[in-house]
Coordinates of C-alpha atoms in Angstrom, one line a residue:
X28 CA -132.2 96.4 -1.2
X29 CA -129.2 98.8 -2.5
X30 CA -127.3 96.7 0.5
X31 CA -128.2 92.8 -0.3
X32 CA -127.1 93.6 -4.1
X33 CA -123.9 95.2 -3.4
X34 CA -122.9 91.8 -0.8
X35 CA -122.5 89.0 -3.3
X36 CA -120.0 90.8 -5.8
X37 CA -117.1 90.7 -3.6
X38 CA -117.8 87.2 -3.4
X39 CA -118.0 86.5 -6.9
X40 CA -114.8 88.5 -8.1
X41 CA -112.7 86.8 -4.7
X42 CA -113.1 83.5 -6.9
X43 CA -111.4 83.2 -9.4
X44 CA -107.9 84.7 -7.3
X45 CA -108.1 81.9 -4.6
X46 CA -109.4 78.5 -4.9
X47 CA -110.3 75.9 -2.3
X48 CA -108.5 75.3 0.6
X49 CA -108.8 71.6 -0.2
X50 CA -107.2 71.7 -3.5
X51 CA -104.3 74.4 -3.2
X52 CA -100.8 72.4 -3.0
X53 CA -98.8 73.4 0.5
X54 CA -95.0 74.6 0.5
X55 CA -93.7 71.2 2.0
X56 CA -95.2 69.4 -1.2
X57 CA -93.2 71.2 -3.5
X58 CA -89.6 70.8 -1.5
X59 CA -90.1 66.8 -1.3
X60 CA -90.7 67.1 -5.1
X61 CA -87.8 69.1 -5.7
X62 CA -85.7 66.6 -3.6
X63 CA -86.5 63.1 -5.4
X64 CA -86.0 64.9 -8.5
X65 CA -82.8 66.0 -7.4
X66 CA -81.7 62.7 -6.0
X67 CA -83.0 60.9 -9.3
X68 CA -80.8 62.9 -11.0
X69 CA -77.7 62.0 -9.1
X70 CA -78.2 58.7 -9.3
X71 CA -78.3 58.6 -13.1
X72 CA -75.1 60.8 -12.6
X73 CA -73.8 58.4 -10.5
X74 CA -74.5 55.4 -12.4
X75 CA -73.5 57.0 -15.8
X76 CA -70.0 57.7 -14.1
X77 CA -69.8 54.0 -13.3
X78 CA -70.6 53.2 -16.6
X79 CA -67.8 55.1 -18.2
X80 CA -64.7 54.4 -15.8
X81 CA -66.2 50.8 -17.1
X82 CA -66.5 51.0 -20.2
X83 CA -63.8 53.6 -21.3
X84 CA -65.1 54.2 -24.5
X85 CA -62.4 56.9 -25.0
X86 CA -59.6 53.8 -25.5
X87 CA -62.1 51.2 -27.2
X88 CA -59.7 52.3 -30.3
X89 CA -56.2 51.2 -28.6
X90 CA -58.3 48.1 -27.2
X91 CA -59.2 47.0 -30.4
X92 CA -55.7 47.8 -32.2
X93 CA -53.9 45.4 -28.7
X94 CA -56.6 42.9 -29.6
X95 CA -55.6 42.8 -32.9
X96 CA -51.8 43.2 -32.0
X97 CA -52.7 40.1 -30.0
X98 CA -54.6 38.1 -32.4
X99 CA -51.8 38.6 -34.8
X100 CA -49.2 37.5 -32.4
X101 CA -51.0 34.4 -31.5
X102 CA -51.4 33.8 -35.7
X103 CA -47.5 34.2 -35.7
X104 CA -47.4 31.5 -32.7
X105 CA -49.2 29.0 -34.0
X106 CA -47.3 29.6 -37.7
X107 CA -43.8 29.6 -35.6
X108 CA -44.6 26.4 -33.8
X109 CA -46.2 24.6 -37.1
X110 CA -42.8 25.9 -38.2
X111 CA -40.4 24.6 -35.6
X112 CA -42.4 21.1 -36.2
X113 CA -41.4 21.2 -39.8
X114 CA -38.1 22.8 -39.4
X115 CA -36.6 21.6 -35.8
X116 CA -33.9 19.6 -37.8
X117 CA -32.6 23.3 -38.2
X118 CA -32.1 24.4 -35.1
X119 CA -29.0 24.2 -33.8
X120 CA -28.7 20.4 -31.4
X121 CA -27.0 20.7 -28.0
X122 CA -24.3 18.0 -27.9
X123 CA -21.1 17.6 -26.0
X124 CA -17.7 17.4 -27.9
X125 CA -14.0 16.2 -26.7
X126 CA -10.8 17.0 -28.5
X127 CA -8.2 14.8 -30.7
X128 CA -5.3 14.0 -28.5
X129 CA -2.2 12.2 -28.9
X130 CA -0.7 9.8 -26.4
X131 CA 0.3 5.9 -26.1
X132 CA -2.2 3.8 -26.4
X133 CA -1.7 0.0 -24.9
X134 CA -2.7 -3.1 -27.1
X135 CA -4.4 -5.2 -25.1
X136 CA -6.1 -7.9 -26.0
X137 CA -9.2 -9.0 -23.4
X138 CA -10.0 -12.5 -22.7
X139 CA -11.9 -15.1 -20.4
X140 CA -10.1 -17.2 -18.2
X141 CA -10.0 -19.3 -15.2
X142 CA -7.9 -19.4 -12.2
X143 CA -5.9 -23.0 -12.1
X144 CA -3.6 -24.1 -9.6
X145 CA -0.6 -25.5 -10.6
X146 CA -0.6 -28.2 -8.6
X147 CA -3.8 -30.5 -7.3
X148 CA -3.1 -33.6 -5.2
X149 CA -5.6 -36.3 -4.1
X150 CA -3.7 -37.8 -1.1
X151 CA -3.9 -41.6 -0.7
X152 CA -2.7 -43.6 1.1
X153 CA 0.0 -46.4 -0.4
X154 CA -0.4 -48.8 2.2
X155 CA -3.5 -50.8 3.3
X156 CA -4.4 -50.3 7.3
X157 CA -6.4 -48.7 10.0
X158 CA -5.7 -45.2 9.6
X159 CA -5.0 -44.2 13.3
X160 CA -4.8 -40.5 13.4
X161 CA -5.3 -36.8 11.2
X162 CA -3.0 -34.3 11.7
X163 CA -4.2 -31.7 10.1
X164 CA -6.9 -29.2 9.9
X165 CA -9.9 -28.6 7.4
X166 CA -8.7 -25.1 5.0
X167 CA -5.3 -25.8 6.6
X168 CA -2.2 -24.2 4.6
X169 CA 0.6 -26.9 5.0
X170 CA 4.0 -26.9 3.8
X171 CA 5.6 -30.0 2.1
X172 CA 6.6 -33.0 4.2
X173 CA 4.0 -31.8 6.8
X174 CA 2.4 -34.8 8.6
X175 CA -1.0 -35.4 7.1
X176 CA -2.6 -39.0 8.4
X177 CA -0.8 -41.6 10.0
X178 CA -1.5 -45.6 9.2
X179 CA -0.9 -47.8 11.8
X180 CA 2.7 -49.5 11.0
X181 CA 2.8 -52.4 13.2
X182 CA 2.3 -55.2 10.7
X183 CA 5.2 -53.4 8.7
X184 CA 7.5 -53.1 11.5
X185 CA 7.0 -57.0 12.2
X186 CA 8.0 -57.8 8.5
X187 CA 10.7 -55.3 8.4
X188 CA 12.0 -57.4 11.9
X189 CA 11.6 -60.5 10.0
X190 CA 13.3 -59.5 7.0
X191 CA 16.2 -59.0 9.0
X192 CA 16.2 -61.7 11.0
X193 CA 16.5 -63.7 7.4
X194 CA 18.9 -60.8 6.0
X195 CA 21.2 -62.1 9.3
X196 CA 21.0 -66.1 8.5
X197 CA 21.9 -65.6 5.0
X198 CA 24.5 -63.6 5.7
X199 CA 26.4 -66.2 8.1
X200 CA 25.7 -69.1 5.3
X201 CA 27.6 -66.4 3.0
X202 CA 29.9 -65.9 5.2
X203 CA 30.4 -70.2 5.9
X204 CA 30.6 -70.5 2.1
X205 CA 33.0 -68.0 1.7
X206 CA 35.5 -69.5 3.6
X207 CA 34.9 -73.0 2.6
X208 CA 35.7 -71.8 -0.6
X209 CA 38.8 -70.4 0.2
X210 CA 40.0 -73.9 1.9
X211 CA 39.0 -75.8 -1.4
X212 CA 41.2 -73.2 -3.3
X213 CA 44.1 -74.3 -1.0
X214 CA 43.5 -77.3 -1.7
X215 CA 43.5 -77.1 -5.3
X216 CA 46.6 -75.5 -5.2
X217 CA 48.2 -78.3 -3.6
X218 CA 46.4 -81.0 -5.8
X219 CA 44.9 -82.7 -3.1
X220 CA 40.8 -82.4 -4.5
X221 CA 39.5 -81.9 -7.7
X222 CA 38.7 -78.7 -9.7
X223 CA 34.9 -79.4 -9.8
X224 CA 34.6 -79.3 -5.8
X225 CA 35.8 -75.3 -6.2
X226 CA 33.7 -74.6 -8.9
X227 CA 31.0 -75.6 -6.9
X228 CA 31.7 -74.4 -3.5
X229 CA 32.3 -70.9 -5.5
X230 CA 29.0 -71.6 -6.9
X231 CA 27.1 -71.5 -3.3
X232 CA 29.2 -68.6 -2.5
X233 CA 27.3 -66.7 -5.5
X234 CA 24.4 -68.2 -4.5
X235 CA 24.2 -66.9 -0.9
X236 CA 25.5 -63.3 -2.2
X237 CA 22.1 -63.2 -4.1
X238 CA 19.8 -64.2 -0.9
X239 CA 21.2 -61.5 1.2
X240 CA 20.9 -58.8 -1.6
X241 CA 16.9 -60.3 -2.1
X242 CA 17.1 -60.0 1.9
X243 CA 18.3 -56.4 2.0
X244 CA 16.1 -55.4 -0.7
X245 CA 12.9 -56.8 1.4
X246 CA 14.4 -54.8 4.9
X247 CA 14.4 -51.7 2.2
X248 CA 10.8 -52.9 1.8
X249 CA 9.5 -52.8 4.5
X250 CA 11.8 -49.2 6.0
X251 CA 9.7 -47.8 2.7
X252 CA 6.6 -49.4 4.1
X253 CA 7.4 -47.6 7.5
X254 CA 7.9 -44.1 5.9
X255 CA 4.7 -44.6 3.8
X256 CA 2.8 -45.3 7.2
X257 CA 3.4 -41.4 7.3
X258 CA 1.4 -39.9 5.2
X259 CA 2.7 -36.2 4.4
X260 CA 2.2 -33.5 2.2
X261 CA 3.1 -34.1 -1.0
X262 CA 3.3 -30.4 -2.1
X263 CA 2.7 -27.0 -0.2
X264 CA -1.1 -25.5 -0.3
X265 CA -4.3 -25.4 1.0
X266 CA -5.7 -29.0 2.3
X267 CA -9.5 -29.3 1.6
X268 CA -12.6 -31.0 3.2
X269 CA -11.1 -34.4 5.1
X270 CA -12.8 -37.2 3.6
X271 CA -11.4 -39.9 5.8
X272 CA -11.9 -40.2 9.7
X273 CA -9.1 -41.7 11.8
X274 CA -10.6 -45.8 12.6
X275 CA -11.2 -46.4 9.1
X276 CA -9.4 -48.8 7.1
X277 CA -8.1 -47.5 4.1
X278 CA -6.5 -49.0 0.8
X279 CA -4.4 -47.7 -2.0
X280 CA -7.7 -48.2 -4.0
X281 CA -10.0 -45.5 -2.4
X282 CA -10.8 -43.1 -5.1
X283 CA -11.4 -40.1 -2.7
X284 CA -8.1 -40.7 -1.2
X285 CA -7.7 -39.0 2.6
X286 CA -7.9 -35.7 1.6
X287 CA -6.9 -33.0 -1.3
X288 CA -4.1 -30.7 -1.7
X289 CA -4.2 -27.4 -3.9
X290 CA -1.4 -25.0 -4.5
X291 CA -2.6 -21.4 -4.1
X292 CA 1.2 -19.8 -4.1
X293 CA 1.9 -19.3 -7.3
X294 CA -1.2 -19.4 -9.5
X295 CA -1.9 -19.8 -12.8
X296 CA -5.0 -18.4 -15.2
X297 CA -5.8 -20.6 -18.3
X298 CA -7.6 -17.9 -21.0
X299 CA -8.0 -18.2 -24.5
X300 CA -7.5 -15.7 -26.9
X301 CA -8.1 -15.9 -31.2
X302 CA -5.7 -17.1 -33.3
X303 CA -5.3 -14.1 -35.5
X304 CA -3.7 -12.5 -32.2
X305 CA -1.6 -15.1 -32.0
X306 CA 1.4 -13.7 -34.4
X307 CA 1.6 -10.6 -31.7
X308 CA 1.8 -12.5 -29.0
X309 CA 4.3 -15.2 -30.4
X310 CA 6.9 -12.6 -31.4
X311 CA 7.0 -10.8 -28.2
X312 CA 7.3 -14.3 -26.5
X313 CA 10.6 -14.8 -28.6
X314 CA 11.7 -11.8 -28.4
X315 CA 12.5 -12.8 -24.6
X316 CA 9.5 -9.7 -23.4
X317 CA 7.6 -10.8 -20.1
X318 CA 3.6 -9.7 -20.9
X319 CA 2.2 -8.3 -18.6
X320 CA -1.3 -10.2 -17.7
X321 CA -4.1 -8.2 -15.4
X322 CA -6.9 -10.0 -13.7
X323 CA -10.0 -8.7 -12.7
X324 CA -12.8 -10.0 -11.1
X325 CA -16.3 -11.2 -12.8
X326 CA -17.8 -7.6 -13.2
X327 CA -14.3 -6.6 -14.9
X328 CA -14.1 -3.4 -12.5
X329 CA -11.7 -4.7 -9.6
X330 CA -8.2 -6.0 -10.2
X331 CA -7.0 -8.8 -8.3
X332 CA -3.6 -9.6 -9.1
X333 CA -0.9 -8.7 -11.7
X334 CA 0.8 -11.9 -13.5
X335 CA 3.1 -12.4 -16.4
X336 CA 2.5 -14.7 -19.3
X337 CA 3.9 -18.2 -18.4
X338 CA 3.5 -20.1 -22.0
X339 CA 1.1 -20.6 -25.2
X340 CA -0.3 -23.9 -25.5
X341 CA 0.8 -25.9 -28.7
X342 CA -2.2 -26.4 -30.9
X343 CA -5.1 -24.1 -32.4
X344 CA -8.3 -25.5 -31.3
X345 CA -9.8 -26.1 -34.6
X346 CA -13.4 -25.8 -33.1
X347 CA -13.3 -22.3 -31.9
X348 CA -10.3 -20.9 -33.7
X349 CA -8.7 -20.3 -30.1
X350 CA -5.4 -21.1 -28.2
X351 CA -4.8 -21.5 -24.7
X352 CA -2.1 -19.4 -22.7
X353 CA -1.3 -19.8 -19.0
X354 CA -0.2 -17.0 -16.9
X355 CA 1.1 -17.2 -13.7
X356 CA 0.6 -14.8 -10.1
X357 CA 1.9 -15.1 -7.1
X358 CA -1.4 -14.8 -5.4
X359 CA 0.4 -13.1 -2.2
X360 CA -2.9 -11.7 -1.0
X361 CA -5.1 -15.0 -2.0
X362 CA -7.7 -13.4 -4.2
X363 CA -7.5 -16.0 -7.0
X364 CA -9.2 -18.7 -5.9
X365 CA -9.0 -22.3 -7.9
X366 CA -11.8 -22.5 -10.8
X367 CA -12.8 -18.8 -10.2
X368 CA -13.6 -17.2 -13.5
X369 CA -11.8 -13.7 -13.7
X370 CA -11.2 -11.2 -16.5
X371 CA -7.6 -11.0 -18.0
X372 CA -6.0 -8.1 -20.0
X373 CA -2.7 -9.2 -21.5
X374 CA -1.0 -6.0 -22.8
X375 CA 0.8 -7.1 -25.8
X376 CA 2.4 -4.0 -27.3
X377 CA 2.1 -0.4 -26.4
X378 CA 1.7 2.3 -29.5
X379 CA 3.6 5.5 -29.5
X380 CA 2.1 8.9 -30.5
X381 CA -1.0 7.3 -31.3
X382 CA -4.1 9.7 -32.2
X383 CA -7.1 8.9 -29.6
X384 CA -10.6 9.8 -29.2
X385 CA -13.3 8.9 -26.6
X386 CA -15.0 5.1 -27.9
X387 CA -18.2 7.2 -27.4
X388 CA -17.4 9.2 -30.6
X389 CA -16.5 6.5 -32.9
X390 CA -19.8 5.4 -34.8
X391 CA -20.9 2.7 -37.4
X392 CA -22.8 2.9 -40.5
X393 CA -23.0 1.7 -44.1
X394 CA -20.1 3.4 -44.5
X395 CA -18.0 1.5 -41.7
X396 CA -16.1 3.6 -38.9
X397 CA -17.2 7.4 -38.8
X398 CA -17.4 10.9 -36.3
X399 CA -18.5 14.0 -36.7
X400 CA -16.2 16.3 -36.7
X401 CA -16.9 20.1 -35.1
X402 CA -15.8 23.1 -37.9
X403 CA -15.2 26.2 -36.5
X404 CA -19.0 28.0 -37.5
X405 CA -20.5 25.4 -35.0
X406 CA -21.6 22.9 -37.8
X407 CA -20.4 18.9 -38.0
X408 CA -19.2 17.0 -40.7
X409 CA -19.0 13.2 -41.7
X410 CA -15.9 11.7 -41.3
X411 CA -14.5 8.4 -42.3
X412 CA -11.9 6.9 -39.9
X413 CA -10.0 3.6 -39.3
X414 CA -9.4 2.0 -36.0
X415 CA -6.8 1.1 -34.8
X416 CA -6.3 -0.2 -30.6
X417 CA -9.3 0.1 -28.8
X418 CA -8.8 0.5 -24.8
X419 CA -11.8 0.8 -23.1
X420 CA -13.2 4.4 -22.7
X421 CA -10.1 5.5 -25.8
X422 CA -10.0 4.2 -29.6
X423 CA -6.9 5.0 -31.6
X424 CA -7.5 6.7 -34.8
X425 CA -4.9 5.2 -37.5
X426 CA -6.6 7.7 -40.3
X427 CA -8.8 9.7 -41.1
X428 CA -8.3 12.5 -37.8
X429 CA -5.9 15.2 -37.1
X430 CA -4.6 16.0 -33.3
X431 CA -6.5 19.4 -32.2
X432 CA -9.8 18.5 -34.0
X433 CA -13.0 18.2 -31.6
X434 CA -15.1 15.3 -32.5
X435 CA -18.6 14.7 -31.0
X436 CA -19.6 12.2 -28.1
X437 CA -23.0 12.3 -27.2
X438 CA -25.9 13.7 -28.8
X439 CA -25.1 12.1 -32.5
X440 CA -28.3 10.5 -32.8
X441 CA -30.1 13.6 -33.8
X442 CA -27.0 14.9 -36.1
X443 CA -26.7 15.0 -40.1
X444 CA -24.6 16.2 -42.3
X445 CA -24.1 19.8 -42.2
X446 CA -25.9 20.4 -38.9
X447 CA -25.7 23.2 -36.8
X448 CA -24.6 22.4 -33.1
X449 CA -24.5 24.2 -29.5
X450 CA -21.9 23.1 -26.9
X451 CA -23.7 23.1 -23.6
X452 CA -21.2 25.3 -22.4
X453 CA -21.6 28.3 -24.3
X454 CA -25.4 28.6 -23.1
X455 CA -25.0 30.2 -19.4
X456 CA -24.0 33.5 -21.7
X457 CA -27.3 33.3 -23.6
X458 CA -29.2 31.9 -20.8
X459 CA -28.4 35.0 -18.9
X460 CA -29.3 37.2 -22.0
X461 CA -32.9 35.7 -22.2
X462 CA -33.0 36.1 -18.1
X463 CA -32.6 40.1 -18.8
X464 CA -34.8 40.2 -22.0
X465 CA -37.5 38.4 -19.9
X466 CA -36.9 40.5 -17.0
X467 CA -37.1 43.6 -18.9
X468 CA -40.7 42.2 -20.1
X469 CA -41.9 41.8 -17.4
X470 CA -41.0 45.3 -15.6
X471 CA -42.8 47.0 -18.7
X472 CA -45.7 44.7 -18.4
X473 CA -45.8 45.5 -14.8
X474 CA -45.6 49.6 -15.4
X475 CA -47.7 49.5 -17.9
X476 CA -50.1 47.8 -15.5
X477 CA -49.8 50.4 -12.6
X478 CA -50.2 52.9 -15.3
X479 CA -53.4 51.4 -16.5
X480 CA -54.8 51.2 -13.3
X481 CA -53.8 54.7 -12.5
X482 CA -55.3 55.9 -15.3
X483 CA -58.8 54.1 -14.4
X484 CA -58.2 55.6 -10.4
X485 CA -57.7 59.3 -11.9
X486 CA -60.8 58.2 -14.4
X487 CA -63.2 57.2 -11.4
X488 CA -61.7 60.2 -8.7
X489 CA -62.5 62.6 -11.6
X490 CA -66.5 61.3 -12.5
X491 CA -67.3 61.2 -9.0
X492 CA -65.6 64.5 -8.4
X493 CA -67.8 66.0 -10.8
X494 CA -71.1 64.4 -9.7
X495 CA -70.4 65.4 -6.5
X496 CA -70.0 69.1 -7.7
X497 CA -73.0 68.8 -10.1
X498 CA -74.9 67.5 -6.9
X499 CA -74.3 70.5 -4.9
X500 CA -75.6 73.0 -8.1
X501 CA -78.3 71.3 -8.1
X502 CA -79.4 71.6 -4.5
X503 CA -78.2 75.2 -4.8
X504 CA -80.4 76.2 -7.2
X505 CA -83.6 74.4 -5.7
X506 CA -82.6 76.6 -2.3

């Protein structure tokens, strides 16, 4: 009995100390909940290092002061450019500029004219026949007396034998009558026939003396008729187009004639000019001058030959207020042509020490003639002027400039009185300036980039560093 109540106690009191084997957790259980702990815990670390080389919340202050920097900037942008709209008439205007000079300046005076020959012959024919043969060639250059057509003379070598077959007979009954009359005068003389016998006899004499003059005169004729049969040049040039072919039978009346003649060598240049130039041109004319007369072709860019004024025509053309003038060339190289319009220049007078500017600069408004004058702090000024000769490209001044001053020639449009100006060659000096100033912007933009990005690389090294470190505690202390 003592034995069965003394068994179960150990049991009883061995309880409490050890539980079930099916409950009791094993060694291996706790480790694998140490280690996700652990490696929740570096992720969060990990994450939370992320997070802040991020979001730097250590230079959200100097973020916020370059955003405001920046939004102030842009205000002071968009102010400057609704500025510049308002204001661009102050800025200084790039135009180019060209100095007062003093030279000669020619007075020519420009006209429209056309080439003329001086001479322009229809050749016909004086004689009425077959026209046998052309001698020449179509654009031929002939001299005077050169054979040109030839008419076929046998009718007027016939009459030209016939005339002095009559030319002989009359002269035989002159010569008969002559001495008759010398026997009658004998005669008289010795009283043997009567006065009235000699009158008449000298009579026939006269008489005869006329028929062989009338018979000469028709031999003359008819040589004349001979040499017309030869048609020849009647002046040297340039034959045209033949408008006649040997076989026809021509007359003195043909209104084309056989073909046309036109002097090239000289040539003349018929242009008009007004008549309030005529004055100038008049007294240089009397005054014994040769003017000097330029032609150019239609475009008024190539010259064709140099001439001298020839004479003036003698009446003002009340329509148009013009007068004529002829100049003459000698057309060596045959670049005037007849009826070609050309440009002339007829330099009247030339102007000494004359003050010239470029055309360009001269300008007209309601207060007639002006320029702008450049003063020496870069700003331009109004100025008044009178004109004088204008040549082309160069416009005398005859007031209102000095030699020296610099006037401006393009860019005026956008100019005023009082405006500030740049010369387009002063700006490589400040061109090169804003080259260095952007240049030095853009190597502190670029450092202060690396050093932003330097500062983030140090950021990130460091966080990880330190997760790495608070890793390995952490797997220290669970060893």
């Amino acid at each position: 009995m003592d034995e069965q109540k003394n068994q179960p106690e150990p049991s009883r009191n061995a309880g409490p100390s050890s539980p079930p084997t099916g409950h009791e957790p094993g060694p291996g259980a706790v480790k694998r909940h140490r280690g996700r702990t652990i490696a929740l815990i570096v992720v969060v670390v990990i994450i939370a290092a992320i997070v802040l080389v991020r979001w730097h919340p250590w230079n959200r202050s100097d973020a916020g002061a370059s955003a405001a920097t920046g939004a102030s900037g842009a205000r002071a942008a968009s102010g400057g450019r609704r500025g510049g709209g308002a204001g661009g008439m102050n800025q200084p205007q790039p135009v180019h500029v060209a100095a007062v000079t003093q030279g000669e300046m020619p007075v020519v005076l420009n006209a429209l004219g056309t080439v003329t020959p001086l001479a322009n012959v229809t050749v016909r024919t004086q004689l009425t026949g077959t026209l046998q043969t052309v001698a020449f060639q179509e654009g031929q250059m002939v001299k005077q007396g050169d054979l040109l057509a030839q008419v076929d003379p046998r009718p007027y070598q016939i009459s030209l034998a016939n005339a002095e077959g009559t030319l002989a007979k009359d002269m035989a009954l002159l010569q008969t009558a002559r001495l008759d009359l010398k026997r009658y005068q004998t005669l008289l003389s010795q009283d043997s026939i009567a006065s009235q016998q000699v009158d008449t006899q000298a009579s026939l004499v006269r008489q005869y003396e006329g028929q062989v003059k009338s018979d000469q005169a028709n031999i003359d004729t008819f040589r004349l008729d001979l040499v017309y049969a030869r048609i020849t040049a009647p002046v040297s040039g340039r034959v045209g187009l033949r408008q006649v072919d040997p076989g026809n039978y021509v007359t003195p009346g043909d209104t084309n004639g056989v073909v046309v003649i036109t002097q090239l060598q000289p040539i003349s240049v018929i242009f008009t000019t007004s008549e309030d130039n005529l004055p100038a041109i008049l007294k240089q004319l009397h005054a014994g001058t040769k003017m000097s007369v330029t032609a150019y072709d239609r475009s008024n860019t190539t010259s064709l030959e140099a001439g001298f004024l020839e004479t003036v025509d003698n009446q003002i053309d009340t329509t148009t207020g013009t007068v004529k003038l002829r100049a003459t060339f000698q057309n060596n190289e045959g670049l005037l042509f007849p009826n070609q319009f050309v440009n002339t220049r007829l330099l009247v007078n030339v102007v000494k020490n004359a003050v010239i500017v470029p055309t360009s600069a001269v300008l007209n408004g309601s207060i007639g003639s002006f320029v702008y004058v450049v003063k020496p702090d870069n700003t331009v000024t109004v100025r008044p002027v009178k004109i004088g000769p204008v040549d082309g490209e160069r416009t005398s001044i005859t007031s209102g400039l000095q030699v020296g001053e610099r006037v401006v020639t393009d860019g005026s449009d956008r100019l005023k009185e009082g405006a500030k100006i740049t010369i387009p060659a002063d700006r490589p000096r400040g061109a090169s300036g804003a080259s260095g100033a952007r240049a030095a912007s853009g190597a502190a933009s670029a450092s202060g980039a690396a050093g932003a990005s330097g500062a983030a690389s140090a950021s990130g090294a460091a966080g990880a560093s330190g997760a790495h470190r608070h890793r390995h505690a952490s797997q220290t202390s669970a060893e």
